[in-house]
Coordinates of C-alpha atoms in Angstrom, one line a residue:
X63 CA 76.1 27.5 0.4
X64 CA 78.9 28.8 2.8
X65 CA 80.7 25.4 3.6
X66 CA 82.2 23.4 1.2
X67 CA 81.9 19.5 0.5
X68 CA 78.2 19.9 0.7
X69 CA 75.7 16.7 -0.4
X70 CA 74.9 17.5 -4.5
X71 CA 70.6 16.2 -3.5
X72 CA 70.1 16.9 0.1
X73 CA 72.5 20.0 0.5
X74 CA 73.9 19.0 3.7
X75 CA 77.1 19.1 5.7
X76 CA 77.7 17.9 9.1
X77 CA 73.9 17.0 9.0
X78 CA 73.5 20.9 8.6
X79 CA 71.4 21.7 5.8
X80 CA 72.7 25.2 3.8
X81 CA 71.8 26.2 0.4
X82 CA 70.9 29.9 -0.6
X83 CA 69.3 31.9 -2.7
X84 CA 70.5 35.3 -2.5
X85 CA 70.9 35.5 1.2
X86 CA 67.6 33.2 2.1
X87 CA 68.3 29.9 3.0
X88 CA 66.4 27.4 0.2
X89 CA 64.9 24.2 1.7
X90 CA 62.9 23.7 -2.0
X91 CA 66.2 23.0 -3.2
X92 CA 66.5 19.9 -1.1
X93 CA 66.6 16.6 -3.3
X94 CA 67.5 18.6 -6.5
X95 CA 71.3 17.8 -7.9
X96 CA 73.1 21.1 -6.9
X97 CA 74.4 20.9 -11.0
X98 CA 70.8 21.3 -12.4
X99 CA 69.8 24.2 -10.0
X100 CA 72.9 26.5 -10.8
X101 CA 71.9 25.9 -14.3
X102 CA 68.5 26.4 -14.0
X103 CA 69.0 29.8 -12.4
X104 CA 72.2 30.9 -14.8
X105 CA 69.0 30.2 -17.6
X106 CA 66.6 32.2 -15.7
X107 CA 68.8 35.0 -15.6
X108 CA 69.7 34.8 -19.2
X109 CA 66.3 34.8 -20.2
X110 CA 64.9 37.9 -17.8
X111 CA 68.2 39.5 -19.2
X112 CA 67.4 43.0 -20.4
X113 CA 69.6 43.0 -23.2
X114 CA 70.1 46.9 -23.2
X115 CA 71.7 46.4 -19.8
X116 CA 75.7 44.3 -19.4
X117 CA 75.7 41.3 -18.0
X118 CA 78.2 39.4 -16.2
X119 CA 77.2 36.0 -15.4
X120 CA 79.9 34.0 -12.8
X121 CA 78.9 30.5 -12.4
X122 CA 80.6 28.3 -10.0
X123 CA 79.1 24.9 -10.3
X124 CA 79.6 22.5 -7.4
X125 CA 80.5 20.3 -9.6
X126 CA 83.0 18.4 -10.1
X127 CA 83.9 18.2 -6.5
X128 CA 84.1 16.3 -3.7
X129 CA 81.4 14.6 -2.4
X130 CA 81.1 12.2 -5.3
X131 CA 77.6 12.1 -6.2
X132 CA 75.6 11.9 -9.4
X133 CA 72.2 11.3 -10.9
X134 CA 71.5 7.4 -11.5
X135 CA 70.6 8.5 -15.1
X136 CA 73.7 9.8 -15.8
X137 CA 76.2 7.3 -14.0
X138 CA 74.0 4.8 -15.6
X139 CA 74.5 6.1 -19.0
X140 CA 78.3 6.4 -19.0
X141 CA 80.2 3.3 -20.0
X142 CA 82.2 1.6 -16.8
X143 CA 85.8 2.0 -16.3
X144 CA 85.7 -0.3 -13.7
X145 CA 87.2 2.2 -11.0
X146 CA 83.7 3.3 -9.3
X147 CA 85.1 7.0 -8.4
X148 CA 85.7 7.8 -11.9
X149 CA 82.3 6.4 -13.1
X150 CA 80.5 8.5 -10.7
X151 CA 83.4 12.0 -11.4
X152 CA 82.8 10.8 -15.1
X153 CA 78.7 11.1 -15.0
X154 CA 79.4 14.3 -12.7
X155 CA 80.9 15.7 -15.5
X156 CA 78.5 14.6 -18.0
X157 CA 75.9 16.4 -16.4
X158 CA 77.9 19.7 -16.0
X159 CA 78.7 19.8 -19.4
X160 CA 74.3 18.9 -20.3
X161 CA 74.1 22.2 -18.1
X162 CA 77.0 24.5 -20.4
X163 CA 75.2 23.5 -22.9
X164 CA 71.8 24.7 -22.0
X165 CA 73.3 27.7 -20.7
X166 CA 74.8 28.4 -24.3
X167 CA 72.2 27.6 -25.9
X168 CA 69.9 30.0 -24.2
X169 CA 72.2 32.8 -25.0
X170 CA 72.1 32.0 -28.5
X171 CA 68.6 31.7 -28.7
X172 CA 68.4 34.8 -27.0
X173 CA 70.9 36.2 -29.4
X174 CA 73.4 37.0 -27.0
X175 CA 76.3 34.1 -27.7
X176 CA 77.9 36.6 -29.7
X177 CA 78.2 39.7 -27.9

């Protein structure tokens, strides 16, 4: 995306809907949590990964910023502070760190974690 402060599910700003692949604008992403389809793709890569070749991987997650929005899964998971913007930054966070992990363990898996 090019703007910042963009919906995490419907990808929108200003009722302007921008999320890319590559250079194409990607209305299947719409009602997918942002989080889950940087790490889907980072994993894709991994695993297409021709380990004779380098790789440099940067992944710059939406989350944890601002517009505070999360999965119902995960905000319902998460025990309640009782300050509503942390529970929702707190599952946010939760479900970044689900995605690290499947991103680490793809690279060990595909025994790259150590090179």
């Amino acid at each position: 995306y090019y703007t910042g402060a963009e919906h995490y599910f419907e990808h929108t700003r200003d009722k302007f809907f921008d999320f890319r692949q590559n250079m194409n604008i990607n209305f299947k992403a719409k009602g997918t949590y942002s989080t889950d389809l940087f790490t889907r793709e980072a994993v894709k890569i991994i695993k297409h990964h021709n380990k004779r070749d380098p790789l440099f991987l940067y992944l710059p997650f939406q989350a944890v910023h601002a517009p505070l929005e999360a999965p119902k899964l995960d905000y319902e998971k998460n025990s309640k502070t009782g300050i509503p913007p942390r529970d929702i930054y707190r599952a946010m966070l939760s479900r970044m760190d689900s995605g690290v992990a499947e991103i680490v363990q793809t690279l060990k898996d595909k025994g790259e974690w150590d090179n």
